[in-house]
mmCIF file of C-alpha atoms and ligand atoms in Angstrom:
data_model
loop_
_atom_site.group_PDB
_atom_site.id
_atom_site.type_symbol
_atom_site.label_atom_id
_atom_site.label_comp_id
_atom_site.label_asym_id
_atom_site.label_seq_id
_atom_site.Cartn_x
_atom_site.Cartn_y
_atom_site.Cartn_z
ATOM 1 C CA MET A 1 27.812 6.570 3.785
ATOM 2 C CA VAL A 2 26.141 4.782 0.851
ATOM 3 C CA LYS A 3 23.512 7.019 -0.724
ATOM 4 C CA GLU A 4 20.080 5.693 -1.654
ATOM 5 C CA VAL A 5 19.168 7.384 -4.918
ATOM 6 C CA THR A 6 15.391 7.316 -5.442
ATOM 7 C CA LEU A 7 14.018 8.051 -8.870
ATOM 8 C CA VAL A 8 10.392 9.222 -8.713
ATOM 9 C CA THR A 9 8.629 8.823 -12.060
ATOM 10 C CA GLY A 10 5.578 11.074 -12.378
ATOM 11 C CA GLY A 11 7.290 13.432 -9.927
ATOM 12 C CA SER A 12 5.431 16.459 -11.333
ATOM 13 C CA GLY A 13 1.947 15.015 -10.687
ATOM 14 C CA LEU A 14 -0.478 15.075 -7.755
ATOM 15 C CA VAL A 15 1.171 12.250 -5.796
ATOM 16 C CA GLY A 16 4.749 13.164 -6.771
ATOM 17 C CA LYS A 17 4.299 16.764 -5.583
ATOM 18 C CA GLY A 18 2.845 15.465 -2.317
ATOM 19 C CA ILE A 19 5.937 13.326 -1.735
ATOM 20 C CA GLU A 20 8.227 16.243 -2.576
ATOM 21 C CA LYS A 21 6.375 18.389 -0.020
ATOM 22 C CA ILE A 22 6.606 15.801 2.780
ATOM 23 C CA LEU A 23 10.317 15.311 2.119
ATOM 24 C CA GLU A 24 10.920 19.012 2.807
ATOM 25 C CA THR A 25 10.749 18.003 6.476
ATOM 26 C CA ASP A 26 11.129 14.202 6.381
ATOM 27 C CA SER A 27 14.183 13.411 4.250
ATOM 28 C CA LEU A 28 17.113 11.396 5.614
ATOM 29 C CA PRO A 29 20.778 12.344 5.140
ATOM 30 C CA ASP A 30 21.584 9.191 3.152
ATOM 31 C CA GLU A 31 18.762 9.774 0.656
ATOM 32 C CA GLU A 32 18.821 11.612 -2.642
ATOM 33 C CA TRP A 33 15.533 12.088 -4.481
ATOM 34 C CA ILE A 34 15.088 12.787 -8.186
ATOM 35 C CA PHE A 35 11.643 13.869 -9.366
ATOM 36 C CA LEU A 36 10.992 13.277 -13.053
ATOM 37 C CA SER A 37 8.365 14.750 -15.351
ATOM 38 C CA SER A 38 7.610 13.808 -18.946
ATOM 39 C CA LYS A 39 9.963 16.637 -19.959
ATOM 40 C CA ASP A 40 12.905 14.658 -18.528
ATOM 41 C CA ALA A 41 11.946 11.488 -20.405
ATOM 42 C CA ASN A 42 8.958 10.166 -22.269
ATOM 43 C CA LEU A 43 8.581 6.844 -20.478
ATOM 44 C CA LEU A 44 6.660 5.412 -23.432
ATOM 45 C CA SER A 45 10.047 5.316 -25.141
ATOM 46 C CA GLU A 46 12.391 2.513 -24.107
ATOM 47 C CA SER A 47 15.501 4.475 -25.105
ATOM 48 C CA GLU A 48 14.467 7.632 -23.229
ATOM 49 C CA THR A 49 13.640 5.504 -20.186
ATOM 50 C CA GLU A 50 17.032 3.831 -20.368
ATOM 51 C CA ALA A 51 18.761 7.217 -20.677
ATOM 52 C CA VAL A 52 17.413 8.396 -17.293
ATOM 53 C CA PHE A 53 18.507 5.159 -15.605
ATOM 54 C CA GLU A 54 21.934 5.576 -17.175
ATOM 55 C CA LYS A 55 22.091 9.202 -16.015
ATOM 56 C CA TYR A 56 20.920 8.783 -12.395
ATOM 57 C CA ARG A 57 21.777 5.130 -11.608
ATOM 58 C CA PRO A 58 18.940 4.889 -9.039
ATOM 59 C CA THR A 59 19.034 2.363 -6.208
ATOM 60 C CA ARG A 60 15.272 2.734 -5.652
ATOM 61 C CA VAL A 61 12.361 3.694 -7.886
ATOM 62 C CA LEU A 62 8.942 5.074 -6.992
ATOM 63 C CA HIS A 63 6.972 4.515 -10.142
ATOM 64 C CA LEU A 64 4.060 6.980 -10.224
ATOM 65 C CA ALA A 65 4.018 8.004 -13.893
ATOM 66 C CA ALA A 66 0.876 6.902 -15.682
ATOM 67 C CA GLN A 67 -1.880 8.027 -17.959
ATOM 68 C CA VAL A 68 -4.343 8.996 -15.209
ATOM 69 C CA GLY A 69 -7.894 10.334 -15.420
ATOM 70 C CA GLY A 70 -11.332 10.304 -13.889
ATOM 71 C CA LEU A 71 -14.296 8.141 -14.874
ATOM 72 C CA PHE A 72 -15.188 10.189 -17.962
ATOM 73 C CA ALA A 73 -11.608 10.310 -19.341
ATOM 74 C CA ASN A 74 -11.326 6.534 -18.918
ATOM 75 C CA MET A 75 -14.649 5.813 -20.632
ATOM 76 C CA LYS A 76 -13.473 7.679 -23.756
ATOM 77 C CA ALA A 77 -10.041 6.116 -24.091
ATOM 78 C CA ASN A 78 -9.803 2.605 -22.638
ATOM 79 C CA CYS A 79 -7.463 1.465 -25.404
ATOM 80 C CA ASP A 80 -4.993 4.333 -24.829
ATOM 81 C CA PHE A 81 -5.079 3.871 -21.053
ATOM 82 C CA LEU A 82 -4.303 0.175 -21.522
ATOM 83 C CA ARG A 83 -1.498 0.519 -24.072
ATOM 84 C CA ASN A 84 0.234 3.592 -22.647
ATOM 85 C CA ASN A 85 0.264 2.303 -19.098
ATOM 86 C CA MET A 86 1.429 -1.178 -20.153
ATOM 87 C CA LYS A 87 4.315 0.377 -22.090
ATOM 88 C CA MET A 88 5.434 2.739 -19.339
ATOM 89 C CA ASN A 89 5.234 0.035 -16.679
ATOM 90 C CA ASP A 90 7.158 -2.468 -18.751
ATOM 91 C CA ASN A 91 9.876 0.074 -19.599
ATOM 92 C CA ILE A 92 10.328 1.103 -15.970
ATOM 93 C CA LEU A 93 10.428 -2.415 -14.561
ATOM 94 C CA ALA A 94 12.691 -3.719 -17.333
ATOM 95 C CA MET A 95 15.191 -0.887 -16.743
ATOM 96 C CA SER A 96 14.944 -1.315 -12.984
ATOM 97 C CA HIS A 97 15.953 -4.945 -13.483
ATOM 98 C CA LYS A 98 18.696 -4.119 -15.985
ATOM 99 C CA TYR A 99 20.205 -1.415 -13.725
ATOM 100 C CA ASN A 100 19.980 -3.566 -10.557
ATOM 101 C CA VAL A 101 17.551 -1.303 -8.717
ATOM 102 C CA LYS A 102 17.151 -2.699 -5.195
ATOM 103 C CA LYS A 103 13.513 -1.773 -4.697
ATOM 104 C CA VAL A 104 10.650 -0.527 -6.871
ATOM 105 C CA VAL A 105 7.274 0.620 -5.564
ATOM 106 C CA SER A 106 4.636 1.006 -8.283
ATOM 107 C CA CYS A 107 1.141 2.348 -8.013
ATOM 108 C CA LEU A 108 -2.105 0.458 -8.589
ATOM 109 C CA SER A 109 -5.544 1.816 -7.555
ATOM 110 C CA THR A 110 -8.668 0.569 -5.760
ATOM 111 C CA CYS A 111 -10.610 1.306 -8.963
ATOM 112 C CA ILE A 112 -8.992 -1.723 -10.643
ATOM 113 C CA PHE A 113 -10.588 -4.276 -8.302
ATOM 114 C CA PRO A 114 -13.236 -6.727 -9.577
ATOM 115 C CA ASP A 115 -16.612 -5.172 -10.261
ATOM 116 C CA LYS A 116 -18.663 -8.100 -8.993
ATOM 117 C CA THR A 117 -17.268 -8.946 -5.602
ATOM 118 C CA THR A 118 -17.944 -9.202 -1.905
ATOM 119 C CA TYR A 119 -17.003 -6.295 0.369
ATOM 120 C CA PRO A 120 -14.718 -5.153 1.782
ATOM 121 C CA ILE A 121 -12.176 -5.920 -0.931
ATOM 122 C CA ASP A 122 -8.670 -6.822 0.191
ATOM 123 C CA GLU A 123 -5.289 -7.270 -1.479
ATOM 124 C CA THR A 124 -5.848 -10.984 -2.148
ATOM 125 C CA MET A 125 -8.903 -10.294 -4.352
ATOM 126 C CA LEU A 126 -7.219 -8.152 -7.026
ATOM 127 C CA HIS A 127 -7.514 -10.695 -9.853
ATOM 128 C CA ASN A 128 -10.848 -12.309 -8.839
ATOM 129 C CA GLY A 129 -12.910 -11.257 -11.857
ATOM 130 C CA PRO A 130 -13.180 -8.495 -14.459
ATOM 131 C CA PRO A 131 -12.939 -4.812 -13.458
ATOM 132 C CA HIS A 132 -15.782 -2.342 -14.056
ATOM 133 C CA ASP A 133 -16.387 -1.806 -17.811
ATOM 134 C CA SER A 134 -15.835 1.956 -17.572
ATOM 135 C CA ASN A 135 -12.077 1.697 -16.925
ATOM 136 C CA PHE A 136 -11.071 -1.797 -18.039
ATOM 137 C CA GLY A 137 -8.037 -0.498 -19.972
ATOM 138 C CA TYR A 138 -6.415 1.281 -17.017
ATOM 139 C CA SER A 139 -7.409 -1.581 -14.722
ATOM 140 C CA TYR A 140 -5.869 -4.414 -16.708
ATOM 141 C CA ALA A 141 -2.667 -2.425 -17.308
ATOM 142 C CA LYS A 142 -2.381 -1.722 -13.576
ATOM 143 C CA ARG A 143 -3.219 -5.305 -12.581
ATOM 144 C CA MET A 144 -0.380 -6.510 -14.787
ATOM 145 C CA ILE A 145 2.100 -4.616 -12.596
ATOM 146 C CA ASP A 146 1.281 -7.084 -9.825
ATOM 147 C CA VAL A 147 1.743 -9.969 -12.244
ATOM 148 C CA ILE A 148 5.100 -8.688 -13.564
ATOM 149 C CA ASN A 149 6.302 -7.971 -10.019
ATOM 150 C CA ARG A 150 5.661 -11.598 -9.172
ATOM 151 C CA GLY A 151 7.540 -12.681 -12.293
ATOM 152 C CA TYR A 152 10.581 -10.522 -11.496
ATOM 153 C CA TYR A 153 10.603 -11.796 -7.925
ATOM 154 C CA GLU A 154 10.223 -15.492 -8.740
ATOM 155 C CA GLN A 155 12.625 -15.541 -11.670
ATOM 156 C CA TYR A 156 15.209 -12.943 -10.604
ATOM 157 C CA GLY A 157 14.617 -12.273 -6.887
ATOM 158 C CA CYS A 158 13.792 -8.574 -7.500
ATOM 159 C CA GLN A 159 12.056 -6.612 -4.741
ATOM 160 C CA PHE A 160 9.454 -4.963 -6.951
ATOM 161 C CA THR A 161 6.214 -4.255 -5.065
ATOM 162 C CA SER A 162 3.119 -2.064 -5.380
ATOM 163 C CA VAL A 163 0.582 -0.054 -3.405
ATOM 164 C CA ILE A 164 -3.166 0.324 -3.961
ATOM 165 C CA PRO A 165 -4.392 3.828 -3.069
ATOM 166 C CA CYS A 166 -8.045 4.858 -3.096
ATOM 167 C CA ASN A 167 -9.169 8.060 -4.870
ATOM 168 C CA VAL A 168 -6.470 10.734 -4.248
ATOM 169 C CA PHE A 169 -6.884 14.520 -4.143
ATOM 170 C CA GLY A 170 -4.885 17.542 -3.043
ATOM 171 C CA PRO A 171 -2.727 20.427 -4.296
ATOM 172 C CA HIS A 172 -1.326 19.981 -7.846
ATOM 173 C CA ASP A 173 -4.222 17.734 -8.887
ATOM 174 C CA ASN A 174 -5.558 17.799 -12.430
ATOM 175 C CA PHE A 175 -8.483 20.253 -12.166
ATOM 176 C CA ASN A 176 -9.549 19.733 -15.793
ATOM 177 C CA ILE A 177 -13.304 19.133 -15.630
ATOM 178 C CA GLN A 178 -13.466 16.627 -18.494
ATOM 179 C CA GLN A 179 -10.265 14.710 -17.691
ATOM 180 C CA GLY A 180 -9.847 14.827 -13.924
ATOM 181 C CA HIS A 181 -11.197 12.904 -10.956
ATOM 182 C CA VAL A 182 -14.333 13.874 -9.121
ATOM 183 C CA ILE A 183 -12.938 16.116 -6.326
ATOM 184 C CA PRO A 184 -10.785 18.391 -8.519
ATOM 185 C CA GLY A 185 -13.554 18.408 -11.157
ATOM 186 C CA LEU A 186 -16.169 19.485 -8.615
ATOM 187 C CA MET A 187 -13.827 22.128 -7.172
ATOM 188 C CA HIS A 188 -13.261 23.650 -10.576
ATOM 189 C CA LYS A 189 -16.994 23.565 -11.313
ATOM 190 C CA ALA A 190 -17.788 25.200 -7.953
ATOM 191 C CA TYR A 191 -15.235 27.945 -8.629
ATOM 192 C CA LYS A 192 -16.741 28.644 -12.065
ATOM 193 C CA ALA A 193 -20.343 28.535 -10.844
ATOM 194 C CA GLN A 194 -19.464 31.013 -8.078
ATOM 195 C CA GLN A 195 -17.713 33.354 -10.522
ATOM 196 C CA ASP A 196 -20.463 33.144 -13.174
ATOM 197 C CA GLY A 197 -23.466 33.043 -10.839
ATOM 198 C CA THR A 198 -24.647 29.756 -12.412
ATOM 199 C CA ALA A 199 -25.837 26.479 -10.890
ATOM 200 C CA PHE A 200 -23.297 23.937 -9.648
ATOM 201 C CA GLN A 201 -23.557 20.602 -11.465
ATOM 202 C CA ILE A 202 -22.924 17.191 -9.968
ATOM 203 C CA TRP A 203 -22.620 14.510 -12.630
ATOM 204 C CA GLY A 204 -24.587 11.292 -12.087
ATOM 205 C CA THR A 205 -26.910 10.628 -9.159
ATOM 206 C CA GLY A 206 -24.418 11.479 -6.411
ATOM 207 C CA ALA A 207 -25.228 8.118 -4.790
ATOM 208 C CA PRO A 208 -21.959 6.198 -5.479
ATOM 209 C CA LEU A 209 -19.615 5.724 -2.543
ATOM 210 C CA ARG A 210 -15.882 6.384 -2.549
ATOM 211 C CA GLN A 211 -12.913 6.369 -0.188
ATOM 212 C CA PHE A 212 -10.657 9.406 -0.597
ATOM 213 C CA ILE A 213 -7.112 10.015 0.590
ATOM 214 C CA TYR A 214 -5.343 13.370 0.877
ATOM 215 C CA SER A 215 -2.196 13.431 -1.271
ATOM 216 C CA LEU A 216 -0.036 14.459 1.707
ATOM 217 C CA ASP A 217 -1.243 11.469 3.753
ATOM 218 C CA LEU A 218 -0.604 9.179 0.795
ATOM 219 C CA ALA A 219 2.862 10.711 0.439
ATOM 220 C CA ARG A 220 3.741 9.823 4.059
ATOM 221 C CA LEU A 221 2.537 6.266 3.497
ATOM 222 C CA PHE A 222 4.421 5.952 0.200
ATOM 223 C CA ILE A 223 7.671 6.989 1.880
ATOM 224 C CA TRP A 224 7.054 4.430 4.623
ATOM 225 C CA VAL A 225 6.444 1.689 2.027
ATOM 226 C CA LEU A 226 9.647 2.589 0.210
ATOM 227 C CA ARG A 227 11.725 2.540 3.386
ATOM 228 C CA GLU A 228 10.093 -0.259 5.387
ATOM 229 C CA TYR A 229 7.610 -2.508 3.560
ATOM 230 C CA GLN A 230 9.230 -5.803 2.585
ATOM 231 C CA GLU A 231 6.445 -7.752 0.838
ATOM 232 C CA ILE A 232 6.109 -8.225 -2.915
ATOM 233 C CA GLU A 233 2.307 -8.449 -2.599
ATOM 234 C CA PRO A 234 0.551 -5.086 -2.748
ATOM 235 C CA ILE A 235 -0.815 -3.117 0.196
ATOM 236 C CA ILE A 236 -4.003 -1.021 0.143
ATOM 237 C CA LEU A 237 -3.422 2.610 1.200
ATOM 238 C CA ALA A 238 -6.893 3.884 2.031
ATOM 239 C CA THR A 239 -8.856 5.554 4.785
ATOM 240 C CA GLU A 240 -11.612 3.725 6.680
ATOM 241 C CA GLU A 241 -14.137 6.401 5.695
ATOM 242 C CA GLU A 242 -16.539 5.900 2.781
ATOM 243 C CA ILE A 243 -18.572 8.868 1.604
ATOM 244 C CA SER A 244 -21.137 9.488 -1.140
ATOM 245 C CA ILE A 245 -20.341 11.729 -4.107
ATOM 246 C CA LYS A 246 -23.249 13.943 -3.042
ATOM 247 C CA ASP A 247 -21.817 14.414 0.468
ATOM 248 C CA VAL A 248 -18.341 15.161 -0.834
ATOM 249 C CA ALA A 249 -19.818 17.691 -3.290
ATOM 250 C CA PHE A 250 -21.585 19.500 -0.439
ATOM 251 C CA LYS A 251 -18.368 19.585 1.592
ATOM 252 C CA ILE A 252 -16.687 21.267 -1.383
ATOM 253 C CA LEU A 253 -19.531 23.792 -1.658
ATOM 254 C CA GLU A 254 -19.174 24.530 2.043
ATOM 255 C CA ALA A 255 -15.446 25.180 1.612
ATOM 256 C CA PHE A 256 -16.276 27.653 -1.188
ATOM 257 C CA GLU A 257 -19.117 29.194 0.885
ATOM 258 C CA PHE A 258 -21.182 28.652 -2.253
ATOM 259 C CA LYS A 259 -24.703 30.067 -2.063
ATOM 260 C CA GLY A 260 -26.058 29.231 -5.578
ATOM 261 C CA GLY A 261 -28.235 26.403 -6.916
ATOM 262 C CA VAL A 262 -27.225 22.737 -7.265
ATOM 263 C CA GLU A 263 -28.209 20.361 -10.111
ATOM 264 C CA PHE A 264 -27.680 16.617 -10.568
ATOM 265 C CA LEU A 265 -27.076 15.587 -14.203
ATOM 266 C CA THR A 266 -28.495 12.089 -13.830
ATOM 267 C CA ASP A 267 -28.007 11.207 -17.511
ATOM 268 C CA LYS A 268 -24.238 11.179 -16.840
ATOM 269 C CA ALA A 269 -22.551 7.950 -15.725
ATOM 270 C CA ASP A 270 -22.244 6.939 -12.069
ATOM 271 C CA GLY A 271 -19.451 4.417 -12.707
ATOM 272 C CA GLN A 272 -18.883 1.628 -10.209
ATOM 273 C CA PHE A 273 -21.289 2.028 -7.272
ATOM 274 C CA LYS A 274 -18.649 1.314 -4.652
ATOM 275 C CA LYS A 275 -15.218 -0.255 -4.273
ATOM 276 C CA THR A 276 -15.026 -0.522 -0.489
ATOM 277 C CA ALA A 277 -11.441 -1.480 0.238
ATOM 278 C CA SER A 278 -10.117 -2.817 3.528
ATOM 279 C CA ASN A 279 -7.103 -1.156 5.143
ATOM 280 C CA THR A 280 -6.692 -3.936 7.695
ATOM 281 C CA LYS A 281 -3.260 -4.861 6.344
ATOM 282 C CA LEU A 282 -2.089 -1.244 6.584
ATOM 283 C CA ARG A 283 -3.480 -0.978 10.114
ATOM 284 C CA LYS A 284 -1.522 -4.085 11.145
ATOM 285 C CA TYR A 285 1.673 -2.280 10.165
ATOM 286 C CA LEU A 286 0.690 1.272 11.189
ATOM 287 C CA PRO A 287 -2.105 1.136 13.780
ATOM 288 C CA GLU A 288 -1.465 4.723 14.890
ATOM 289 C CA PHE A 289 -1.350 6.419 11.485
ATOM 290 C CA LYS A 290 -3.633 9.470 11.490
ATOM 291 C CA PHE A 291 -5.380 10.505 8.293
ATOM 292 C CA THR A 292 -6.168 14.191 7.795
ATOM 293 C CA PRO A 293 -9.933 14.729 8.325
ATOM 294 C CA ILE A 294 -11.590 15.063 4.919
ATOM 295 C CA ASP A 295 -13.063 18.519 5.689
ATOM 296 C CA VAL A 296 -9.592 19.862 6.514
ATOM 297 C CA ALA A 297 -8.059 18.293 3.398
ATOM 298 C CA ILE A 298 -10.852 19.659 1.181
ATOM 299 C CA LYS A 299 -10.495 23.138 2.681
ATOM 300 C CA GLU A 300 -6.711 23.143 2.138
ATOM 301 C CA THR A 301 -7.116 21.932 -1.442
ATOM 302 C CA VAL A 302 -9.773 24.557 -2.211
ATOM 303 C CA GLU A 303 -7.468 27.263 -0.812
ATOM 304 C CA TRP A 304 -4.600 25.930 -2.940
ATOM 305 C CA PHE A 305 -6.804 25.864 -6.049
ATOM 306 C CA LYS A 306 -7.970 29.452 -5.506
ATOM 307 C CA ALA A 307 -4.400 30.650 -4.921
ATOM 308 C CA ASN A 308 -3.032 28.782 -7.960
ATOM 309 C CA HIS A 309 -6.031 29.096 -10.229
ATOM 310 C CA GLU A 310 -4.165 30.857 -13.053
ATOM 311 C CA THR A 311 -1.311 28.381 -13.367
ATOM 312 C CA CYS A 312 -2.574 24.989 -12.181
ATOM 313 C CA ARG A 313 -3.531 22.094 -14.478
ATOM 314 C CA LYS A 314 -7.070 22.706 -15.633
HETATM 315 P P1 NAP B 1 -1.029 12.911 -12.338
HETATM 316 O O1 NAP B 1 -1.170 14.039 -11.392
HETATM 317 O O2 NAP B 1 -1.868 12.912 -13.573
HETATM 318 O O3 NAP B 1 0.499 12.810 -12.752
HETATM 319 C C1 NAP B 1 0.904 11.912 -13.738
HETATM 320 C C2 NAP B 1 2.396 11.959 -13.798
HETATM 321 O O4 NAP B 1 2.833 11.021 -14.786
HETATM 322 C C3 NAP B 1 2.939 13.329 -14.206
HETATM 323 O O5 NAP B 1 4.124 13.570 -13.490
HETATM 324 C C4 NAP B 1 3.228 13.142 -15.689
HETATM 325 O O6 NAP B 1 4.272 13.992 -16.175
HETATM 326 C C5 NAP B 1 3.698 11.687 -15.694
HETATM 327 N N1 NAP B 1 3.585 11.079 -17.015
HETATM 328 C C6 NAP B 1 2.451 10.827 -17.720
HETATM 329 N N2 NAP B 1 2.747 10.326 -18.916
HETATM 330 C C7 NAP B 1 4.105 10.250 -18.982
HETATM 331 C C8 NAP B 1 5.019 9.832 -19.972
HETATM 332 N N3 NAP B 1 4.612 9.368 -21.152
HETATM 333 N N4 NAP B 1 6.333 9.919 -19.682
HETATM 334 C C9 NAP B 1 6.768 10.384 -18.495
HETATM 335 N N5 NAP B 1 5.959 10.793 -17.511
HETATM 336 C C10 NAP B 1 4.632 10.739 -17.758
HETATM 337 O O7 NAP B 1 -1.297 11.522 -11.622
HETATM 338 P P2 NAP B 1 -1.327 11.169 -10.072
HETATM 339 O O8 NAP B 1 -2.737 11.336 -9.647
HETATM 340 O O9 NAP B 1 -0.230 11.858 -9.351
HETATM 341 O O10 NAP B 1 -1.066 9.610 -10.119
HETATM 342 C C11 NAP B 1 0.154 9.042 -9.686
HETATM 343 C C12 NAP B 1 -0.014 7.545 -9.593
HETATM 344 O O11 NAP B 1 -1.050 7.250 -8.646
HETATM 345 C C13 NAP B 1 -0.449 6.900 -10.915
HETATM 346 O O12 NAP B 1 0.254 5.705 -11.101
HETATM 347 C C14 NAP B 1 -1.934 6.653 -10.714
HETATM 348 O O13 NAP B 1 -2.360 5.576 -11.498
HETATM 349 C C15 NAP B 1 -1.985 6.364 -9.240
HETATM 350 N N6 NAP B 1 -3.281 6.596 -8.608
HETATM 351 C C16 NAP B 1 -3.888 7.830 -8.693
HETATM 352 C C17 NAP B 1 -5.117 8.012 -8.104
HETATM 353 C C18 NAP B 1 -5.835 9.353 -8.156
HETATM 354 O O14 NAP B 1 -6.963 9.436 -7.668
HETATM 355 N N7 NAP B 1 -5.231 10.401 -8.702
HETATM 356 C C19 NAP B 1 -5.730 6.970 -7.385
HETATM 357 C C20 NAP B 1 -5.067 5.737 -7.294
HETATM 358 C C21 NAP B 1 -3.845 5.568 -7.906
HETATM 359 P P3 NAP B 1 3.938 15.489 -16.736
HETATM 360 O O15 NAP B 1 3.591 16.314 -15.529
HETATM 361 O O16 NAP B 1 5.187 15.929 -17.367
HETATM 362 O O17 NAP B 1 2.786 15.322 -17.678
HETATM 363 P P1 GDP B 2 -13.701 6.806 -10.037
HETATM 364 O O1 GDP B 2 -13.666 7.014 -8.555
HETATM 365 O O2 GDP B 2 -12.549 5.989 -10.526
HETATM 366 O O3 GDP B 2 -15.016 6.279 -10.511
HETATM 367 O O4 GDP B 2 -13.483 8.190 -10.766
HETATM 368 P P2 GDP B 2 -13.861 9.700 -10.451
HETATM 369 O O5 GDP B 2 -12.937 10.281 -9.460
HETATM 370 O O6 GDP B 2 -13.936 10.341 -11.803
HETATM 371 O O7 GDP B 2 -15.312 9.680 -9.760
HETATM 372 C C1 GDP B 2 -16.452 9.340 -10.512
HETATM 373 C C2 GDP B 2 -17.722 9.470 -9.701
HETATM 374 O O8 GDP B 2 -17.980 10.845 -9.388
HETATM 375 C C3 GDP B 2 -18.918 8.990 -10.530
HETATM 376 O O9 GDP B 2 -19.930 8.508 -9.661
HETATM 377 C C4 GDP B 2 -19.359 10.292 -11.192
HETATM 378 O O10 GDP B 2 -20.719 10.227 -11.624
HETATM 379 C C5 GDP B 2 -19.180 11.277 -10.050
HETATM 380 N N1 GDP B 2 -19.001 12.690 -10.458
HETATM 381 C C6 GDP B 2 -19.842 13.711 -10.145
HETATM 382 N N2 GDP B 2 -19.418 14.866 -10.654
HETATM 383 C C7 GDP B 2 -18.227 14.593 -11.286
HETATM 384 C C8 GDP B 2 -17.265 15.398 -11.967
HETATM 385 O O11 GDP B 2 -17.405 16.606 -12.130
HETATM 386 N N3 GDP B 2 -16.167 14.765 -12.452
HETATM 387 C C9 GDP B 2 -15.971 13.430 -12.299
HETATM 388 N N4 GDP B 2 -14.837 12.880 -12.771
HETATM 389 N N5 GDP B 2 -16.865 12.630 -11.670
HETATM 390 C C10 GDP B 2 -17.965 13.201 -11.158
#
């Protein structure tokens, strides 16, 4: 039996941990999975990246590693997000080519789509205009993955593809209030407000709309893409449901059984108002796929955060 050796970059992060969890019950006998963190190799370094390819000789790569952050982290460091992600992506794809990796799945995001657009946005619209100003660095670096994938396919026949998830949350997220995304940030703030008896703060107006996906649902879809999806063009991995930041914040408060006051800090940025993405392509492939209801996913994540509060990323 020929083994498929899958190297997962960013294996210690939110999405990587979700994939590891799903594989506890969904791995196949001919598959070996290697989950990397930055301790195994700094993927900004070409030589360290090459050393892991030399060591593991992967046949497949799931490229998750990235400089990742919420709206406020991006606004402060667009240049770093651009340069670091460009470097990591180029190192991984160059080594995947050099070491004859059969398939690479990299990760884009719905937050890299054009700012001024019609809705819903689909996979064909990725490059139709500039991204939102708040995260242009991350966005252009991520968009280039799609461009390089096309180059590797047309020039060398490589099967390097990508997925476009919406806003992800779940166990092992980055709960740092300044750096993280909105759901882990709000969970951490709710926990603190409950402990300290202070008001819970929602940044911005709460009006923007987002699609959210539970990391364990995304993990199942990622594994399907790696095993089955044959296109080079990306595929959006998102739920149908769009929800306001205010409504998601109140769901989090409900999960905490929070009884204190709530404030909106309207001088803080709202970011892009919405990025409504179509999952029609996904539904053509997987019409029956069931997403975890958002209330259940929020409850499970809140329970995980409370249980792992001392040691988790925050
Ligand atoms: P995350 O939890 O912040 O994890 C990031 C991962 O990248 C960690 O494993 C980290 O390793 C690794 N990493 C960062 N810099 C590295 C470096 N220089 N060398 C080696 N490894 C490095 O991020 P995530 O949320 O799981 O994101 C995974 C992928 O999904 C990313 O490509 C992201 O752009 C994409 N995505 C995320 C979201 C979201 O809402 N979170 C939405 C759409 C797309 P350490 O643990 O060692 O630091
Ligand atoms: P985005 O989806 O890429 O824009 O990034 P985020 O996950 O950081 O979500 C940003 C949206 O949530 C903006 O509308 C913010 O104003 C709002 N928001 C409200 N409270 C928070 C918070 O505590 N942290 C973050 N990151 N965003 C918040």
